mmCIF file of C-alpha atoms in Angstrom:
data_model
loop_
_atom_site.group_PDB
_atom_site.id
_atom_site.type_symbol
_atom_site.label_atom_id
_atom_site.label_comp_id
_atom_site.label_asym_id
_atom_site.label_seq_id
_atom_site.Cartn_x
_atom_site.Cartn_y
_atom_site.Cartn_z
ATOM 1 C CA UNK A 71 -22.768 -4.313 9.164
ATOM 2 C CA UNK A 72 -25.962 -1.692 7.917
ATOM 3 C CA UNK A 73 -25.340 -0.040 4.020
ATOM 4 C CA UNK A 74 -27.843 3.091 2.927
ATOM 5 C CA UNK A 75 -27.798 4.879 -0.467
ATOM 6 C CA UNK A 76 -30.646 6.837 -0.118
ATOM 7 C CA UNK A 77 -31.512 7.736 -4.250
ATOM 8 C CA UNK A 78 -30.061 10.415 -6.129
ATOM 9 C CA UNK A 79 -29.298 11.541 -3.007
ATOM 10 C CA UNK A 80 -24.974 11.230 -3.625
ATOM 11 C CA UNK A 81 -24.775 10.028 -0.346
ATOM 12 C CA UNK A 82 -23.727 6.411 1.489
ATOM 13 C CA UNK A 83 -24.858 5.479 5.182
ATOM 14 C CA UNK A 84 -23.001 3.012 6.790
ATOM 15 C CA UNK A 85 -23.937 2.214 10.056
ATOM 16 C CA UNK A 86 -20.597 -0.704 11.908
ATOM 17 C CA UNK A 87 -21.222 -3.044 15.245
ATOM 18 C CA UNK A 88 -19.098 -3.442 17.185
ATOM 19 C CA UNK A 89 -17.562 -6.576 15.652
ATOM 20 C CA UNK A 90 -17.370 -4.531 11.997
ATOM 21 C CA UNK A 91 -14.708 -3.558 9.543
ATOM 22 C CA UNK A 92 -14.483 -2.039 6.637
ATOM 23 C CA UNK A 93 -11.544 -1.102 4.489
ATOM 24 C CA UNK A 94 -12.349 2.287 2.584
ATOM 25 C CA UNK A 95 -9.834 3.257 -0.777
ATOM 26 C CA UNK A 96 -11.025 7.475 -1.460
ATOM 27 C CA UNK A 97 -10.388 7.783 1.657
ATOM 28 C CA UNK A 98 -10.482 11.694 0.993
ATOM 29 C CA UNK A 99 -14.724 10.895 0.172
ATOM 30 C CA UNK A 100 -15.441 11.012 3.515
ATOM 31 C CA UNK A 101 -17.349 13.784 4.417
ATOM 32 C CA UNK A 102 -18.961 13.021 8.374
ATOM 33 C CA UNK A 103 -17.989 9.906 11.299
ATOM 34 C CA UNK A 104 -19.316 9.280 14.212
ATOM 35 C CA UNK A 105 -16.798 7.088 16.918
ATOM 36 C CA UNK A 106 -13.858 7.026 18.462
ATOM 37 C CA UNK A 107 -11.500 8.786 17.366
ATOM 38 C CA UNK A 108 -9.648 5.610 16.983
ATOM 39 C CA UNK A 109 -11.079 4.064 15.438
ATOM 40 C CA UNK A 110 -10.422 5.659 11.704
ATOM 41 C CA UNK A 111 -7.179 3.793 11.194
ATOM 42 C CA UNK A 112 -4.877 5.201 7.478
ATOM 43 C CA UNK A 113 -2.594 2.764 5.803
ATOM 44 C CA UNK A 114 -0.251 2.445 2.305
ATOM 45 C CA UNK A 115 -1.076 0.805 0.209
ATOM 46 C CA UNK A 116 0.330 -2.429 -0.932
ATOM 47 C CA UNK A 117 2.497 -1.887 -4.989
ATOM 48 C CA UNK A 118 -0.214 -3.232 -6.897
ATOM 49 C CA UNK A 119 -2.779 -1.091 -4.752
ATOM 50 C CA UNK A 120 -1.116 2.182 -5.585
ATOM 51 C CA UNK A 121 -0.601 1.045 -9.625
ATOM 52 C CA UNK A 122 -4.417 0.574 -10.267
ATOM 53 C CA UNK A 123 -5.476 3.766 -7.370
ATOM 54 C CA UNK A 124 -2.681 5.737 -8.253
ATOM 55 C CA UNK A 125 -3.327 6.469 -4.376
ATOM 56 C CA UNK A 126 -1.401 5.288 -1.767
ATOM 57 C CA UNK A 127 -3.481 5.554 1.745
ATOM 58 C CA UNK A 128 -7.067 3.563 2.979
ATOM 59 C CA UNK A 129 -7.949 3.499 5.717
ATOM 60 C CA UNK A 130 -9.277 1.263 7.905
ATOM 61 C CA UNK A 131 -12.542 1.748 10.192
ATOM 62 C CA UNK A 132 -14.219 -0.102 12.345
ATOM 63 C CA UNK A 133 -17.411 0.235 14.834
ATOM 64 C CA UNK A 134 -19.348 0.848 17.106
ATOM 65 C CA UNK A 135 -19.224 3.450 14.597
ATOM 66 C CA UNK A 136 -21.057 5.475 11.239
ATOM 67 C CA UNK A 137 -19.491 6.752 8.512
ATOM 68 C CA UNK A 138 -21.287 9.552 5.394
ATOM 69 C CA UNK A 139 -19.167 8.821 1.468
ATOM 70 C CA UNK A 140 -20.282 11.572 -0.513
ATOM 71 C CA UNK A 141 -19.885 10.230 -3.904
ATOM 72 C CA UNK A 142 -19.717 12.748 -7.496
ATOM 73 C CA UNK A 143 -22.362 14.341 -9.353
ATOM 74 C CA UNK A 144 -23.451 11.304 -12.070
ATOM 75 C CA UNK A 145 -22.278 8.404 -9.801
ATOM 76 C CA UNK A 146 -23.723 6.251 -7.751
ATOM 77 C CA UNK A 147 -22.727 3.097 -5.496
ATOM 78 C CA UNK A 148 -24.098 -0.584 -5.256
ATOM 79 C CA UNK A 149 -22.733 -3.274 -3.271
ATOM 80 C CA UNK A 150 -22.111 -6.586 -4.337
ATOM 81 C CA UNK A 151 -22.027 -9.966 -2.326
ATOM 82 C CA UNK A 152 -18.417 -12.149 -3.185
ATOM 83 C CA UNK A 153 -18.476 -15.091 -2.260
ATOM 84 C CA UNK A 154 -15.825 -17.436 -1.784
ATOM 85 C CA UNK A 155 -15.765 -19.543 -5.054
ATOM 86 C CA UNK A 156 -16.112 -15.579 -7.399
ATOM 87 C CA UNK A 157 -13.413 -15.445 -9.891
ATOM 88 C CA UNK A 158 -14.800 -11.908 -10.952
ATOM 89 C CA UNK A 159 -12.054 -9.592 -11.574
ATOM 90 C CA UNK A 160 -12.070 -5.987 -10.765
ATOM 91 C CA UNK A 161 -11.008 -2.346 -12.549
ATOM 92 C CA UNK A 162 -10.081 -1.441 -8.528
ATOM 93 C CA UNK A 163 -10.734 2.245 -9.226
ATOM 94 C CA UNK A 164 -14.841 1.974 -9.246
ATOM 95 C CA UNK A 165 -14.605 -0.134 -5.615
ATOM 96 C CA UNK A 166 -14.864 1.902 -3.098
ATOM 97 C CA UNK A 167 -14.355 -0.456 -0.421
ATOM 98 C CA UNK A 168 -14.696 -4.222 1.171
ATOM 99 C CA UNK A 169 -15.483 -5.276 4.630
ATOM 100 C CA UNK A 170 -13.201 -7.636 7.017
ATOM 101 C CA UNK A 171 -12.828 -11.025 5.872
ATOM 102 C CA UNK A 172 -11.994 -10.099 2.030
ATOM 103 C CA UNK A 173 -9.077 -11.561 0.297
ATOM 104 C CA UNK A 174 -7.732 -9.432 -2.496
ATOM 105 C CA UNK A 175 -5.422 -10.524 -5.193
ATOM 106 C CA UNK A 176 -3.856 -9.471 -7.647
ATOM 107 C CA UNK A 177 -4.592 -11.250 -11.534
ATOM 108 C CA UNK A 178 -2.069 -11.241 -14.231
ATOM 109 C CA UNK A 179 -4.306 -11.421 -17.876
ATOM 110 C CA UNK A 180 -3.115 -13.448 -20.332
ATOM 111 C CA UNK A 181 -1.275 -11.160 -22.851
ATOM 112 C CA UNK A 182 -3.769 -11.051 -25.140
ATOM 113 C CA UNK A 183 -6.045 -9.527 -22.886
ATOM 114 C CA UNK A 184 -3.934 -7.420 -21.516
ATOM 115 C CA UNK A 185 -2.894 -5.693 -24.346
ATOM 116 C CA UNK A 186 -7.033 -5.740 -25.446
ATOM 117 C CA UNK A 187 -7.635 -3.424 -21.675
ATOM 118 C CA UNK A 188 -4.256 -2.190 -21.851
ATOM 119 C CA UNK A 189 -4.997 -3.216 -18.304
ATOM 120 C CA UNK A 190 -1.464 -6.217 -16.535
ATOM 121 C CA UNK A 191 -3.412 -7.375 -13.731
ATOM 122 C CA UNK A 192 -6.703 -6.666 -12.687
ATOM 123 C CA UNK A 193 -8.113 -7.328 -9.324
ATOM 124 C CA UNK A 194 -9.978 -10.841 -7.832
ATOM 125 C CA UNK A 195 -11.777 -10.280 -4.213
ATOM 126 C CA UNK A 196 -12.415 -13.486 -2.583
ATOM 127 C CA UNK A 197 -15.251 -13.584 -0.247
ATOM 128 C CA UNK A 198 -17.783 -13.960 1.772
ATOM 129 C CA UNK A 199 -17.817 -10.120 1.938
ATOM 130 C CA UNK A 200 -19.214 -7.324 0.436
ATOM 131 C CA UNK A 201 -17.574 -4.684 -2.579
ATOM 132 C CA UNK A 202 -18.786 -0.873 -2.353
ATOM 133 C CA UNK A 203 -19.190 -0.213 -6.354
ATOM 134 C CA UNK A 204 -19.242 3.580 -7.560
ATOM 135 C CA UNK A 205 -20.745 3.796 -11.154
ATOM 136 C CA UNK A 206 -21.315 6.723 -13.644
ATOM 137 C CA UNK A 207 -25.231 5.974 -13.200
ATOM 138 C CA UNK A 208 -26.467 2.350 -12.569
ATOM 139 C CA UNK A 209 -25.228 -0.888 -12.132
ATOM 140 C CA UNK A 210 -26.935 -3.367 -13.878
ATOM 141 C CA UNK A 211 -25.674 -7.229 -14.541
ATOM 142 C CA UNK A 212 -25.600 -9.377 -18.002
ATOM 143 C CA UNK A 213 -24.813 -13.023 -18.235
ATOM 144 C CA UNK A 214 -22.952 -14.363 -20.384
ATOM 145 C CA UNK A 215 -24.019 -16.688 -22.478
ATOM 146 C CA UNK A 216 -21.702 -19.377 -24.988
ATOM 147 C CA UNK A 217 -23.554 -18.872 -27.924
ATOM 148 C CA UNK A 218 -24.166 -14.751 -27.715
ATOM 149 C CA UNK A 219 -21.861 -12.397 -27.922
ATOM 150 C CA UNK A 220 -21.949 -9.709 -26.070
ATOM 151 C CA UNK A 221 -20.589 -6.410 -26.879
ATOM 152 C CA UNK A 222 -19.921 -4.063 -23.987
ATOM 153 C CA UNK A 223 -19.320 0.058 -24.790
ATOM 154 C CA UNK A 224 -14.573 -0.393 -23.395
ATOM 155 C CA UNK A 225 -15.426 2.672 -21.229
ATOM 156 C CA UNK A 226 -19.040 0.728 -19.007
ATOM 157 C CA UNK A 227 -17.341 -2.253 -18.304
ATOM 158 C CA UNK A 228 -16.673 -2.443 -14.779
ATOM 159 C CA UNK A 229 -15.926 -6.833 -14.655
ATOM 160 C CA UNK A 230 -15.819 -9.721 -15.656
ATOM 161 C CA UNK A 231 -14.860 -13.809 -15.590
ATOM 162 C CA UNK A 232 -11.583 -14.389 -15.134
ATOM 163 C CA UNK A 233 -12.508 -17.678 -17.288
ATOM 164 C CA UNK A 234 -14.602 -14.876 -20.289
ATOM 165 C CA UNK A 235 -12.506 -15.242 -23.812
ATOM 166 C CA UNK A 236 -12.514 -10.608 -25.495
ATOM 167 C CA UNK A 237 -11.706 -9.543 -27.858
ATOM 168 C CA UNK A 238 -12.035 -5.451 -29.353
ATOM 169 C CA UNK A 239 -14.975 -6.024 -32.169
ATOM 170 C CA UNK A 240 -17.800 -3.265 -33.370
ATOM 171 C CA UNK A 241 -20.637 -5.007 -34.577
ATOM 172 C CA UNK A 242 -23.546 -4.203 -37.404
ATOM 173 C CA UNK A 243 -23.452 -3.082 -40.769
ATOM 174 C CA UNK A 244 -20.881 -0.872 -42.247
ATOM 175 C CA UNK A 245 -22.670 1.771 -41.117
ATOM 176 C CA UNK A 246 -23.547 1.068 -37.930
ATOM 177 C CA UNK A 247 -19.092 0.426 -36.815
ATOM 178 C CA UNK A 248 -18.275 3.013 -38.159
ATOM 179 C CA UNK A 249 -20.239 5.299 -36.061
ATOM 180 C CA UNK A 250 -19.732 3.391 -32.695
ATOM 181 C CA UNK A 251 -16.746 3.340 -30.081
ATOM 182 C CA UNK A 252 -15.052 0.252 -29.564
ATOM 183 C CA UNK A 253 -16.439 -2.922 -27.851
ATOM 184 C CA UNK A 254 -15.273 -5.577 -26.113
ATOM 185 C CA UNK A 255 -16.264 -8.605 -27.138
ATOM 186 C CA UNK A 256 -17.250 -11.238 -24.257
ATOM 187 C CA UNK A 257 -17.765 -15.012 -24.659
ATOM 188 C CA UNK A 258 -17.973 -17.763 -21.831
ATOM 189 C CA UNK A 259 -20.715 -18.118 -18.850
ATOM 190 C CA UNK A 260 -21.012 -15.766 -15.500
ATOM 191 C CA UNK A 261 -22.379 -11.868 -14.630
ATOM 192 C CA UNK A 262 -20.236 -9.129 -16.190
ATOM 193 C CA UNK A 263 -21.602 -6.446 -14.262
ATOM 194 C CA UNK A 264 -21.346 -3.125 -15.508
ATOM 195 C CA UNK A 265 -22.191 0.750 -15.405
ATOM 196 C CA UNK A 266 -24.902 2.508 -17.229
ATOM 197 C CA UNK A 267 -23.856 6.512 -17.305
ATOM 198 C CA UNK A 268 -24.721 7.330 -20.485
ATOM 199 C CA UNK A 269 -21.505 8.480 -22.560
ATOM 200 C CA UNK A 270 -23.495 10.538 -25.675
ATOM 201 C CA UNK A 271 -21.397 13.450 -25.059
ATOM 202 C CA UNK A 272 -23.767 15.254 -28.475
ATOM 203 C CA UNK A 273 -26.468 13.008 -26.805
ATOM 204 C CA UNK A 274 -26.174 16.101 -24.062
ATOM 205 C CA UNK A 275 -25.466 18.295 -25.257
ATOM 206 C CA UNK A 276 -28.114 18.237 -27.454
ATOM 207 C CA UNK A 277 -30.415 18.107 -24.637
ATOM 208 C CA UNK A 278 -28.765 21.106 -22.990
ATOM 209 C CA UNK A 279 -28.787 23.106 -25.859
ATOM 210 C CA UNK A 280 -32.756 22.910 -26.827
ATOM 211 C CA UNK A 281 -34.252 21.377 -29.180
ATOM 212 C CA UNK A 282 -34.829 21.112 -32.540
ATOM 213 C CA UNK A 283 -36.839 23.821 -33.481
ATOM 214 C CA UNK A 284 -34.325 26.014 -31.579
ATOM 215 C CA UNK A 285 -30.800 24.825 -33.063
ATOM 216 C CA UNK A 286 -32.301 25.129 -36.442
ATOM 217 C CA UNK A 287 -33.726 28.834 -36.267
ATOM 218 C CA UNK A 288 -29.848 29.785 -34.031
ATOM 219 C CA UNK A 289 -28.370 28.208 -37.578
ATOM 220 C CA UNK A 290 -30.980 30.365 -40.127
ATOM 221 C CA UNK A 291 -31.094 33.574 -38.570
ATOM 222 C CA UNK A 292 -29.281 36.381 -38.046
ATOM 223 C CA UNK A 293 -27.462 36.419 -35.218
ATOM 224 C CA UNK A 294 -30.243 33.292 -34.444
ATOM 225 C CA UNK A 295 -27.780 32.054 -31.648
ATOM 226 C CA UNK A 296 -27.542 35.307 -29.926
ATOM 227 C CA UNK A 297 -31.230 36.027 -29.915
ATOM 228 C CA UNK A 298 -32.669 32.851 -29.155
ATOM 229 C CA UNK A 299 -32.143 30.242 -26.062
#
């Protein structure tokens, strides 16, 4: 199986050999398929997947065939290798596809973690195999350290080890803690996967709204917002 994710082009090209099978959890993202029509089979998801993805259909593709998957603007896709000992718990909304032979199990979280994450269950994949992870911006892996907490903005967390301890937190001095989004404080060992797309709406607005001098002139001059673009 060959998976190509061209930089900044907004799509993924997947080539399947005759023995390959791919399970796609976002069937409507397929923009092109080349192969025998019988090599796509859509199925109803089980109840756990329906709950997590708010969708009812998943697709299975087999080779020999090729498909092109379109990605939303500003999103990218990373392929993650999963071994048979993986204990990563995933937000299923970020999983685009997984390869044949992998098992997926719904893991009931500890009551405290479920209250913090607002998710009673998370998904654990067991390999060997590969996951296609869709993210806002790029994906980054950070290793947890037992003696040093990791703070992650709540909306950026994709996956974390099932053995990690989690609590809601902020950090820094009083002013810093008053002007940040809710953070997840994680401790333990193992990899944490995050998406790095900017969540600072004010920053985006400023970047689209011109420089500092222009913004000041718009506010100071009569009808500045009309004449200064």
